[in-house]
CSV table of C-alpha atoms and ligand atoms in Angstrom, one decimal:
chain,number,residue,atom,x,y,z
A,1476,MET,CA,-16.2,-6.8,-6.9
A,1477,ASP,CA,-13.8,-9.4,-5.7
A,1478,HIS,CA,-13.3,-13.1,-5.9
A,1479,PHE,CA,-13.8,-14.2,-2.3
A,1480,ALA,CA,-17.2,-15.7,-1.8
A,1481,TYR,CA,-19.0,-18.6,-0.2
A,1482,ARG,CA,-19.6,-21.7,-2.3
A,1483,ASP,CA,-21.3,-24.8,-0.8
A,1484,GLY,CA,-20.9,-23.2,2.6
A,1485,GLU,CA,-17.1,-22.7,2.4
A,1486,LEU,CA,-15.4,-19.4,1.7
A,1487,HIS,CA,-13.4,-19.7,-1.5
A,1488,ALA,CA,-10.6,-17.6,-3.0
A,1489,GLU,CA,-11.5,-17.9,-6.6
A,1490,ASP,CA,-12.0,-21.7,-7.0
A,1491,VAL,CA,-10.0,-22.7,-4.0
A,1492,PRO,CA,-11.5,-23.2,-0.5
A,1493,VAL,CA,-9.6,-21.0,2.0
A,1494,ALA,CA,-9.7,-23.9,4.5
A,1495,ARG,CA,-7.7,-26.1,2.1
A,1496,ILE,CA,-5.0,-23.4,1.8
A,1497,ALA,CA,-5.0,-23.1,5.6
A,1498,ALA,CA,-4.5,-26.8,6.1
A,1499,GLU,CA,-1.5,-26.8,3.7
A,1500,VAL,CA,0.1,-23.5,4.5
A,1501,GLY,CA,-0.6,-23.0,8.2
A,1502,THR,CA,-2.1,-19.8,9.7
A,1503,PRO,CA,-1.9,-16.9,9.8
A,1504,PHE,CA,-1.4,-16.1,6.1
A,1505,PHE,CA,-2.4,-13.4,3.6
A,1506,CYS,CA,-4.3,-14.7,0.6
A,1507,TYR,CA,-4.4,-12.7,-2.6
A,1508,SER,CA,-6.6,-13.3,-5.7
A,1509,THR,CA,-5.1,-12.9,-9.1
A,1510,ALA,CA,-8.5,-12.5,-10.8
A,1511,THR,CA,-9.3,-9.6,-8.3
A,1512,LEU,CA,-6.0,-7.9,-8.9
A,1513,ARG,CA,-6.6,-8.1,-12.7
A,1514,ARG,CA,-10.1,-6.9,-12.4
A,1515,HIS,CA,-9.3,-3.9,-10.2
A,1516,TYR,CA,-6.4,-2.9,-12.4
A,1517,SER,CA,-8.6,-3.1,-15.6
A,1518,VAL,CA,-11.5,-1.2,-13.9
A,1519,PHE,CA,-9.0,1.6,-13.1
A,1520,SER,CA,-7.4,1.7,-16.5
A,1521,ASP,CA,-10.7,1.4,-18.3
A,1522,ALA,CA,-11.8,4.5,-16.3
A,1523,LEU,CA,-9.0,6.4,-18.0
A,1524,ALA,CA,-9.6,5.1,-21.5
A,1525,GLY,CA,-8.8,7.7,-24.1
A,1526,VAL,CA,-6.6,9.6,-21.6
A,1527,ASP,CA,-2.9,9.8,-22.2
A,1528,ALA,CA,-2.2,8.0,-18.9
A,1529,THR,CA,0.5,5.9,-17.2
A,1530,ILE,CA,-0.6,3.9,-14.1
A,1531,CYS,CA,2.3,3.5,-11.7
A,1532,TYR,CA,1.1,1.0,-9.0
A,1533,ALA,CA,2.0,2.3,-5.5
A,1534,VAL,CA,4.2,-0.6,-4.4
A,1535,LYS,CA,4.0,0.5,-0.8
A,1536,ALA,CA,0.4,-0.9,-0.6
A,1537,ASN,CA,1.6,-4.5,-1.3
A,1538,ALA,CA,5.2,-5.1,-2.2
A,1539,ASN,CA,5.1,-8.9,-2.8
A,1540,LEU,CA,7.0,-9.7,-6.0
A,1541,ALA,CA,4.2,-11.9,-7.3
A,1542,VAL,CA,1.6,-9.1,-6.8
A,1543,ILE,CA,3.8,-6.6,-8.6
A,1544,ARG,CA,4.5,-9.0,-11.4
A,1545,THR,CA,0.8,-9.7,-11.9
A,1546,LEU,CA,0.3,-6.0,-12.4
A,1547,ALA,CA,3.4,-5.5,-14.5
A,1548,GLN,CA,2.0,-8.1,-16.9
A,1549,LEU,CA,-1.0,-5.9,-17.3
A,1550,GLY,CA,1.2,-2.9,-18.2
A,1551,ALA,CA,1.5,-1.2,-14.8
A,1552,GLY,CA,4.5,0.9,-13.9
A,1553,ALA,CA,5.5,1.5,-10.3
A,1554,ASP,CA,5.5,4.3,-7.8
A,1555,VAL,CA,8.3,3.5,-5.3
A,1556,VAL,CA,9.4,5.2,-2.1
A,1557,SER,CA,12.7,3.5,-1.2
A,1558,GLY,CA,15.6,1.7,-2.7
A,1559,GLY,CA,14.0,-1.5,-1.5
A,1560,GLU,CA,10.8,-0.9,-3.3
A,1561,LEU,CA,12.7,0.1,-6.4
A,1562,GLU,CA,14.6,-3.2,-6.4
A,1563,ARG,CA,11.3,-5.0,-5.9
A,1564,ALA,CA,9.7,-3.3,-8.8
A,1565,LEU,CA,12.6,-4.0,-11.1
A,1566,THR,CA,13.0,-7.6,-9.9
A,1567,ALA,CA,9.3,-8.1,-10.6
A,1568,GLY,CA,9.7,-7.0,-14.2
A,1569,ILE,CA,8.6,-3.3,-14.2
A,1570,ALA,CA,10.5,-1.4,-16.9
A,1571,PRO,CA,12.7,1.3,-15.2
A,1572,GLU,CA,11.3,4.1,-17.5
A,1573,HIS,CA,7.9,3.3,-15.9
A,1574,VAL,CA,9.1,3.9,-12.4
A,1575,VAL,CA,8.3,7.0,-10.4
A,1576,PHE,CA,10.3,7.6,-7.2
A,1577,SER,CA,8.3,9.5,-4.6
A,1578,GLY,CA,9.0,10.2,-0.9
A,1579,VAL,CA,10.2,13.1,1.3
A,1580,GLY,CA,13.5,11.5,2.3
A,1581,LYS,CA,15.4,9.8,-0.4
A,1582,SER,CA,18.9,9.0,0.7
A,1583,ARG,CA,22.0,9.6,-1.4
A,1584,ASN,CA,22.3,5.8,-2.0
A,1585,GLU,CA,18.7,5.6,-3.0
A,1586,LEU,CA,19.0,8.4,-5.5
A,1587,THR,CA,22.2,6.8,-6.9
A,1588,LEU,CA,20.5,3.5,-7.3
A,1589,ALA,CA,17.6,5.1,-9.1
A,1590,LEU,CA,19.9,7.1,-11.4
A,1591,ASP,CA,21.8,4.0,-12.2
A,1592,ALA,CA,18.6,2.2,-13.1
A,1593,ARG,CA,17.5,5.2,-15.3
A,1594,ILE,CA,14.1,5.5,-13.8
A,1595,GLY,CA,11.4,7.6,-15.6
A,1596,GLN,CA,10.7,10.2,-13.0
A,1597,PHE,CA,11.9,11.6,-9.6
A,1598,ASN,CA,9.3,13.4,-7.6
A,1599,ILE,CA,11.3,16.0,-5.7
A,1600,GLU,CA,10.1,17.2,-2.3
A,1601,SER,CA,12.6,19.9,-1.3
A,1602,ALA,CA,15.2,22.3,-2.8
A,1603,GLU,CA,17.9,20.4,-0.9
A,1604,GLU,CA,16.9,17.1,-2.5
A,1605,LEU,CA,17.0,18.7,-5.9
A,1606,GLU,CA,20.5,20.0,-5.4
A,1607,LEU,CA,21.8,16.6,-4.3
A,1608,LEU,CA,20.1,14.9,-7.2
A,1609,SER,CA,21.7,17.4,-9.6
A,1610,LYS,CA,25.1,16.8,-8.1
A,1611,LEU,CA,24.8,13.0,-8.3
A,1612,ALA,CA,23.3,13.0,-11.9
A,1613,ALA,CA,26.0,15.4,-13.2
A,1614,ALA,CA,28.7,13.3,-11.7
A,1615,ALA,CA,27.3,10.2,-13.3
A,1616,ASP,CA,26.8,12.1,-16.6
A,1617,VAL,CA,23.1,11.2,-16.7
A,1618,THR,CA,19.9,13.3,-16.7
A,1619,ALA,CA,17.2,13.0,-14.0
A,1620,ARG,CA,13.7,13.6,-15.2
A,1621,VAL,CA,12.1,15.6,-12.4
A,1622,ALA,CA,8.6,16.6,-11.2
A,1623,VAL,CA,8.2,18.8,-8.2
A,1624,ARG,CA,5.7,17.6,-5.7
A,1625,VAL,CA,3.5,20.6,-4.9
A,1626,ASN,CA,1.6,20.7,-1.7
A,1627,PRO,CA,-1.8,22.2,-2.6
A,1628,ASP,CA,-3.0,22.8,1.0
A,1629,VAL,CA,-6.1,20.6,0.6
A,1630,ASP,CA,-7.7,18.6,3.4
A,1631,ALA,CA,-8.4,15.1,2.0
A,1632,GLU,CA,-11.0,14.5,4.8
A,1633,THR,CA,-9.4,11.2,5.6
A,1634,HIS,CA,-7.7,9.8,8.8
A,1635,LYS,CA,-5.2,12.4,10.0
A,1636,LYS,CA,-2.3,10.0,9.8
A,1637,ILE,CA,-2.8,9.4,6.1
A,1638,SER,CA,-3.6,13.0,5.0
A,1639,THR,CA,-0.7,14.4,3.1
A,1640,GLY,CA,-1.8,17.5,1.2
A,1641,ARG,CA,-2.1,20.2,3.9
A,1642,HIS,CA,0.6,22.8,4.6
A,1643,LYS,CA,1.1,21.3,8.0
A,1644,ASP,CA,1.9,17.9,6.5
A,1645,LYS,CA,5.6,17.2,5.8
A,1646,PHE,CA,5.0,16.5,2.1
A,1647,GLY,CA,5.5,18.5,-1.0
A,1648,ILE,CA,6.4,22.1,-1.5
A,1649,PRO,CA,3.8,24.9,-1.2
A,1650,TRP,CA,3.3,27.3,-4.0
A,1651,PRO,CA,5.0,29.9,-4.4
A,1652,GLU,CA,8.1,28.3,-2.9
A,1653,ALA,CA,7.7,25.6,-5.5
A,1654,ARG,CA,8.0,28.2,-8.2
A,1655,ASP,CA,11.5,29.1,-6.9
A,1656,VAL,CA,12.5,25.4,-6.9
A,1657,TYR,CA,11.4,25.1,-10.5
A,1658,ALA,CA,13.6,28.1,-11.4
A,1659,ARG,CA,16.5,26.6,-9.6
A,1660,GLY,CA,15.9,23.2,-11.3
A,1661,ALA,CA,15.9,24.7,-14.7
A,1662,ALA,CA,19.4,26.1,-14.1
A,1663,LEU,CA,21.0,22.9,-12.5
A,1664,PRO,CA,23.1,20.4,-14.5
A,1665,GLY,CA,21.7,16.9,-14.7
A,1666,ILE,CA,18.1,17.9,-14.2
A,1667,GLU,CA,15.3,18.0,-16.7
A,1668,ILE,CA,12.1,19.5,-15.4
A,1669,ILE,CA,9.2,17.5,-16.9
A,1670,GLY,CA,6.2,17.9,-14.6
A,1671,VAL,CA,4.2,18.5,-11.5
A,1672,ALA,CA,3.2,15.9,-8.9
A,1673,VAL,CA,0.6,15.9,-6.2
A,1674,HIS,CA,-0.7,13.4,-3.7
A,1675,ILE,CA,-3.1,14.5,-1.0
A,1676,GLY,CA,-3.7,11.4,1.0
A,1677,SER,CA,-5.1,7.9,1.1
A,1678,GLN,CA,-8.5,6.2,1.6
A,1679,ILE,CA,-10.3,9.3,0.2
A,1680,THR,CA,-14.0,8.6,-0.1
A,1681,THR,CA,-15.3,11.7,-1.9
A,1682,LEU,CA,-14.2,13.4,-5.1
A,1683,LYS,CA,-14.3,16.9,-3.8
A,1684,PRO,CA,-10.7,17.1,-2.3
A,1685,PHE,CA,-9.2,15.5,-5.5
A,1686,GLU,CA,-11.1,18.0,-7.6
A,1687,THR,CA,-9.9,21.0,-5.6
A,1688,ALA,CA,-6.3,19.8,-5.5
A,1689,PHE,CA,-6.2,18.9,-9.2
A,1690,GLY,CA,-7.7,22.2,-10.1
A,1691,ARG,CA,-5.0,24.0,-8.2
A,1692,ILE,CA,-2.3,21.9,-9.9
A,1693,VAL,CA,-3.7,22.6,-13.4
A,1694,ASP,CA,-3.6,26.3,-12.6
A,1695,ILE,CA,0.0,25.9,-11.5
A,1696,VAL,CA,0.9,24.2,-14.8
A,1697,GLY,CA,-0.2,27.3,-16.6
A,1698,ARG,CA,1.9,29.5,-14.4
A,1699,LEU,CA,5.0,27.3,-14.8
A,1700,ARG,CA,4.6,27.3,-18.5
A,1701,ALA,CA,4.4,31.1,-18.4
A,1702,ASP,CA,7.7,31.0,-16.5
A,1703,GLY,CA,9.2,29.1,-19.5
A,1704,HIS,CA,9.1,25.5,-18.1
A,1705,ASP,CA,8.2,22.7,-20.5
A,1706,ILE,CA,5.6,21.0,-18.3
A,1707,ARG,CA,4.4,17.8,-20.0
A,1708,ARG,CA,3.7,15.3,-17.2
A,1709,LEU,CA,1.1,15.7,-14.5
A,1710,ASP,CA,1.3,13.1,-11.7
A,1711,LEU,CA,-2.0,13.0,-9.8
A,1712,GLY,CA,-0.9,10.6,-7.1
A,1713,GLY,CA,-3.1,7.9,-5.6
A,1714,GLY,CA,-5.6,7.9,-2.8
A,1715,LEU,CA,-8.9,6.6,-4.1
A,1716,GLY,CA,-10.6,4.9,-1.2
A,1717,VAL,CA,-12.2,1.4,-1.1
A,1718,PRO,CA,-15.2,-0.1,0.8
A,1719,TYR,CA,-14.0,-1.8,4.0
A,1720,GLU,CA,-17.4,-2.1,5.6
A,1721,SER,CA,-19.9,0.6,4.9
A,1722,GLU,CA,-17.9,3.2,3.0
A,1723,THR,CA,-19.1,4.2,-0.4
A,1724,PRO,CA,-16.1,5.7,-2.2
A,1725,PRO,CA,-16.5,7.0,-5.8
A,1726,SER,CA,-16.0,4.4,-8.4
A,1727,PRO,CA,-12.9,4.6,-10.6
A,1728,ALA,CA,-15.2,5.5,-13.5
A,1729,GLU,CA,-16.5,8.5,-11.5
A,1730,TYR,CA,-12.9,9.4,-10.5
A,1731,GLY,CA,-11.9,9.1,-14.2
A,1732,GLU,CA,-14.7,11.4,-15.3
A,1733,MET,CA,-13.7,14.0,-12.8
A,1734,VAL,CA,-10.1,13.8,-13.9
A,1735,ARG,CA,-11.1,14.2,-17.5
A,1736,LYS,CA,-13.1,17.3,-16.6
A,1737,VAL,CA,-10.5,19.0,-14.5
A,1738,THR,CA,-7.5,18.3,-16.8
A,1739,LEU,CA,-9.3,19.1,-20.0
A,1740,GLY,CA,-7.0,20.9,-22.4
A,1741,VAL,CA,-4.0,20.8,-20.1
A,1742,GLY,CA,-2.0,19.0,-22.7
A,1743,CYS,CA,0.0,16.7,-20.3
A,1744,GLU,CA,0.6,13.0,-20.0
A,1745,LEU,CA,-1.1,12.0,-16.8
A,1746,VAL,CA,0.5,9.7,-14.2
A,1747,PHE,CA,-1.5,7.9,-11.5
A,1748,GLU,CA,-0.2,6.1,-8.4
A,1749,PRO,CA,-3.1,3.9,-7.2
A,1750,GLY,CA,-2.3,1.4,-4.4
A,1751,ARG,CA,-5.2,0.5,-2.2
A,1752,VAL,CA,-7.9,0.6,-4.9
A,1753,ILE,CA,-6.0,-2.1,-6.8
A,1754,VAL,CA,-4.9,-4.4,-4.0
A,1755,GLY,CA,-7.0,-3.7,-1.0
A,1756,ASN,CA,-9.9,-6.0,-1.6
A,1757,ALA,CA,-7.8,-8.5,-3.5
A,1758,GLY,CA,-6.4,-9.8,-0.3
A,1759,VAL,CA,-7.6,-11.3,3.0
A,1760,LEU,CA,-5.8,-12.4,6.2
A,1761,VAL,CA,-6.7,-15.9,7.3
A,1762,SER,CA,-6.4,-16.8,10.9
A,1763,ARG,CA,-7.4,-19.5,13.3
A,1764,VAL,CA,-9.3,-19.2,16.6
A,1765,LEU,CA,-7.0,-20.1,19.5
A,1766,TYR,CA,-9.4,-19.6,22.3
A,1767,VAL,CA,-12.9,-18.3,23.0
A,1768,LYS,CA,-12.6,-16.7,26.4
A,1769,ASN,CA,-15.7,-15.6,28.3
A,1770,SER,CA,-14.9,-13.2,31.1
A,1771,ALA,CA,-16.5,-10.3,32.9
A,1772,GLY,CA,-19.5,-10.7,30.7
A,1773,ARG,CA,-17.6,-10.3,27.5
A,1774,THR,CA,-16.6,-12.7,24.8
A,1775,PHE,CA,-13.0,-12.4,23.6
A,1776,THR,CA,-12.2,-14.5,20.5
A,1777,VAL,CA,-8.4,-14.9,20.5
A,1778,LEU,CA,-6.9,-15.4,17.0
A,1779,ASP,CA,-3.4,-16.6,16.0
A,1780,ALA,CA,-3.1,-13.4,13.9
A,1781,ALA,CA,-2.2,-10.1,15.7
A,1782,MET,CA,-1.5,-6.4,15.3
A,1783,ASN,CA,2.0,-7.4,14.1
A,1784,ASP,CA,0.4,-9.0,11.0
A,1785,LEU,CA,-2.3,-6.4,10.3
A,1786,LEU,CA,-1.7,-3.1,12.1
A,1787,ARG,CA,-4.5,-1.0,10.6
A,1788,PRO,CA,-7.2,-1.6,13.3
A,1789,SER,CA,-4.7,-0.7,16.1
A,1790,LEU,CA,-3.1,2.2,14.3
A,1791,TYR,CA,-6.0,3.9,12.6
A,1792,ASN,CA,-9.0,2.3,14.4
A,1793,ALA,CA,-9.8,0.8,11.0
A,1794,ARG,CA,-12.8,-1.4,10.7
A,1795,HIS,CA,-12.2,-4.5,8.5
A,1796,ALA,CA,-15.1,-7.0,7.7
A,1797,ILE,CA,-14.5,-10.4,9.3
A,1798,LEU,CA,-16.0,-13.6,8.1
A,1799,PRO,CA,-15.9,-17.2,9.3
A,1800,ALA,CA,-14.5,-19.5,6.6
A,1801,ARG,CA,-17.4,-21.8,7.1
A,1802,GLU,CA,-20.6,-20.0,6.1
A,1803,PRO,CA,-22.9,-19.5,9.1
A,1804,ALA,CA,-26.4,-21.0,8.8
A,1805,ALA,CA,-29.0,-18.5,7.7
A,1806,ASP,CA,-30.7,-18.7,11.1
A,1807,ALA,CA,-27.5,-18.8,13.2
A,1808,GLU,CA,-27.5,-16.6,16.2
A,1809,SER,CA,-25.2,-13.7,16.3
A,1810,LEU,CA,-23.2,-12.7,19.4
A,1811,PRO,CA,-21.2,-9.5,20.0
A,1812,MET,CA,-17.6,-10.4,20.6
A,1813,ASP,CA,-14.1,-8.8,20.7
A,1814,ILE,CA,-11.9,-10.3,18.1
A,1815,VAL,CA,-8.3,-10.0,19.4
A,1816,GLY,CA,-4.8,-11.1,18.8
A,1817,PRO,CA,-2.3,-12.7,21.3
A,1818,ILE,CA,0.0,-9.7,21.6
A,1819,CYS,CA,0.6,-8.2,25.0
A,1820,GLU,CA,-1.1,-4.9,24.4
A,1821,SER,CA,-4.7,-4.0,25.0
A,1822,GLY,CA,-4.7,-2.3,21.5
A,1823,ASP,CA,-4.2,-5.7,19.8
A,1824,VAL,CA,-7.8,-5.8,18.8
A,1825,PHE,CA,-9.3,-6.4,15.3
A,1826,ALA,CA,-12.9,-5.6,16.2
A,1827,ARG,CA,-14.9,-4.7,19.3
A,1828,ASP,CA,-18.5,-5.8,19.9
A,1829,ARG,CA,-18.6,-7.4,16.5
A,1830,PRO,CA,-21.7,-9.5,15.9
A,1831,MET,CA,-20.4,-13.0,14.9
A,1832,PRO,CA,-21.9,-16.5,14.9
A,1833,PRO,CA,-20.7,-18.7,17.8
A,1834,LEU,CA,-17.1,-19.7,17.2
A,1835,VAL,CA,-14.9,-22.4,18.7
A,1836,THR,CA,-11.2,-23.2,18.9
A,1837,ASP,CA,-9.7,-24.0,15.4
A,1838,ASP,CA,-12.4,-22.2,13.4
A,1839,LEU,CA,-11.0,-20.1,10.6
A,1840,LEU,CA,-11.7,-16.4,10.5
A,1841,VAL,CA,-11.0,-14.3,7.4
A,1842,ILE,CA,-10.2,-10.6,7.8
A,1843,ARG,CA,-11.1,-8.8,4.6
A,1844,THR,CA,-9.5,-5.9,2.7
A,1845,ALA,CA,-6.1,-6.9,3.9
A,1846,GLY,CA,-4.4,-6.8,0.5
A,1847,ALA,CA,-3.3,-3.2,1.0
A,1848,TYR,CA,-1.2,-2.0,3.9
A,1849,GLY,CA,-1.3,-5.5,5.5
A,1850,ALA,CA,1.8,-7.6,5.0
A,1851,VAL,CA,3.9,-4.5,4.2
A,1852,MET,CA,3.3,-3.0,7.6
A,1853,SER,CA,3.8,-6.2,9.6
A,1854,SER,CA,6.6,-6.6,12.1
A,1855,ASN,CA,8.3,-9.2,14.4
A,1856,TYR,CA,6.8,-7.6,17.6
A,1857,ASN,CA,6.4,-10.1,20.4
A,1858,GLY,CA,8.9,-12.3,18.7
A,1859,ARG,CA,6.4,-13.3,16.0
A,1860,PRO,CA,7.6,-14.4,12.6
A,1861,LEU,CA,6.2,-12.7,9.5
A,1862,ALA,CA,3.1,-14.5,8.1
A,1863,ALA,CA,3.1,-16.3,4.8
A,1864,GLU,CA,1.6,-14.9,1.7
A,1865,VAL,CA,-0.3,-17.0,-0.9
A,1866,LEU,CA,-1.5,-16.1,-4.4
A,1867,VAL,CA,-4.5,-17.9,-5.9
A,1868,ASN,CA,-5.0,-18.1,-9.6
A,1869,GLY,CA,-8.3,-19.9,-10.6
A,1870,ASP,CA,-8.1,-23.4,-9.1
A,1871,VAL,CA,-4.4,-23.3,-8.1
A,1872,PHE,CA,-2.5,-21.5,-5.4
A,1873,GLU,CA,1.2,-21.0,-4.6
A,1874,ILE,CA,3.0,-19.7,-1.6
A,1875,VAL,CA,4.6,-16.4,-2.7
A,1876,ARG,CA,6.3,-15.7,0.7
A,1877,ARG,CA,6.7,-18.6,3.1
A,1878,HIS,CA,6.3,-18.2,6.8
A,1879,GLN,CA,9.5,-16.7,8.4
A,1880,THR,CA,11.3,-19.0,10.8
A,1881,THR,CA,12.5,-18.1,14.3
A,1882,ALA,CA,16.0,-18.9,13.2
A,1883,GLU,CA,15.8,-16.3,10.4
A,1884,MET,CA,14.7,-13.7,13.0
A,1885,LEU,CA,17.5,-14.5,15.4
A,1886,GLY,CA,20.0,-14.8,12.5
A,1887,LEU,CA,20.3,-11.1,12.1
A,1888,GLU,CA,21.6,-10.6,15.7
A,1889,ARG,CA,24.8,-11.4,17.5
A,1890,ILE,CA,26.0,-11.3,21.1
A,1891,PRO,CA,28.8,-8.7,21.5
A,1892,SER,CA,32.3,-9.8,22.5
A,1893,TRP,CA,32.1,-8.7,26.1
A,1894,LEU,CA,29.0,-11.0,26.6
A,1895,GLY,CA,30.6,-14.0,25.0
A,1896,GLY,CA,30.5,-13.0,21.3
A,1897,PHE,CA,28.5,-15.4,19.2
A,1898,ASP,CA,26.0,-15.4,16.3
A,1899,ALA,CA,22.6,-16.5,17.4
A,1900,ASP,CA,22.2,-18.9,14.4
A,1901,ARG,CA,25.7,-20.5,14.9
A,1902,GLU,CA,25.0,-21.0,18.6
A,1903,ARG,CA,21.7,-22.7,17.9
A,1904,GLY,CA,23.3,-24.8,15.2
A,1905,ALA,CA,26.0,-25.9,17.7
A,1906,ALA,CA,23.5,-26.7,20.4
B,1138,LLP,N1,1.5,8.0,-3.9
B,1138,LLP,C1,2.0,8.5,-2.8
B,1138,LLP,C2,3.0,9.5,-3.0
B,1138,LLP,C3,1.7,8.0,-1.6
B,1138,LLP,O1,2.2,8.5,-0.5
B,1138,LLP,C4,0.7,7.0,-1.5
B,1138,LLP,C5,0.3,6.4,-0.2
B,1138,LLP,C6,0.1,6.5,-2.7
B,1138,LLP,C7,0.5,7.0,-3.9
B,1138,LLP,C8,-0.9,5.4,-2.7
B,1138,LLP,O2,-2.1,5.7,-2.1
B,1138,LLP,P1,-3.3,4.7,-2.1
B,1138,LLP,O3,-3.8,4.7,-3.6
B,1138,LLP,O4,-2.9,3.4,-1.7
B,1138,LLP,O5,-4.3,5.4,-1.2
B,1138,LLP,N2,-0.8,2.8,5.8
B,1138,LLP,C9,-2.0,3.5,5.5
B,1138,LLP,C10,-1.9,4.2,4.1
B,1138,LLP,C11,-0.7,5.0,3.9
B,1138,LLP,C12,-0.7,5.6,2.5
B,1138,LLP,C13,0.6,6.3,2.2
B,1138,LLP,N3,0.8,6.8,0.9
B,1138,LLP,C14,-3.2,2.7,5.7
B,1138,LLP,O6,-3.1,1.5,6.0
B,1138,LLP,O7,-4.3,3.2,5.5
């Protein structure tokens, strides 16, 4: 359930008409709902009631400081995959001991940053990374708490680009190689082995792959303990899917039930890294119709949002529900149209042959389920500034990231000496 709904013919985010925000902020912008974030977080944590569990929100899904802080206030930790995400989590108020650092390629600088911050857990993905972490930790005279990410060779039955738990994927260490890494870790200075981590993919819509993977990991815990390791944390990753249009993923309650069953008696603190299930349906992308172009028997509705703002339809052929901000009349006719962005690529399409009520220039369209992997994946392609982000809370809203300016985009660049040597922003200022 989310808090985007029509009231008196106008789409509202909680108690605020989306059209009012659009008039004040300018389109395109992402709009997030505090009540929905809170609700999704509590549904997930309620599903684990009675379980010794830590929820480390996967910052990669939506890294806006205001979103992270909303979740931090509810008790969330953070799963981060870069130094940048770590700094975001800490800035937003997540306690360092509740931070898990995941990722297949953590740099020396990132490991150092995380050691300095005294984060709670490093999820190690290779023997080489473990050796480097040991060297850095020993030099700094600190101890890194380590889980090894094990690759269970399970197909998550999701889009191939977001499946991570098969041996052919780059993630984790397959058993029995992982067993050697644990043995090595136990002997290294600066390393304290605490657990096992697994993450098999994202937007997973059935329980079966989770169940298979978790079962394999529980079995591995037993073997590691037999090898003499004190395994006390089990990080089960994220990945629970959400409904975009017609999907029917398991509920968090069903997921929690399955977890309870599979981990019964394992005697570990459990860690979860949910991203999409918390923020996906807590956000929308609001855009204005620039033109309705009828050509060659097709209707192209051209928006001011594009694939640089929301990449998912272009990259994964993802289907997002799209609604007009003004509720169509019950008897309004419905016409198939292609809803597209202005970018110079044929793939810049949000939906093809989508039945929609007739639209005209300046109408507002709302692309749903854009709270996860929306703003975080946006770019400046085609010289387009990053869109604004807005957080609604009841009957108020605030801009939590303003629109980027063109000057800010150009400001990172400079012309080299042999071409005249100037900073783009200084030149513009002088002009
Ligand atoms: N933990 C790890 C180690 C991960 O790699 C991920 C997501 C998560 C947790 C959170 O997964 P979630 O609960 O959000 O499914 N850009 C893609 C999704 C990529 C997910 C990458 N890893 C998309 O737009 O569908």
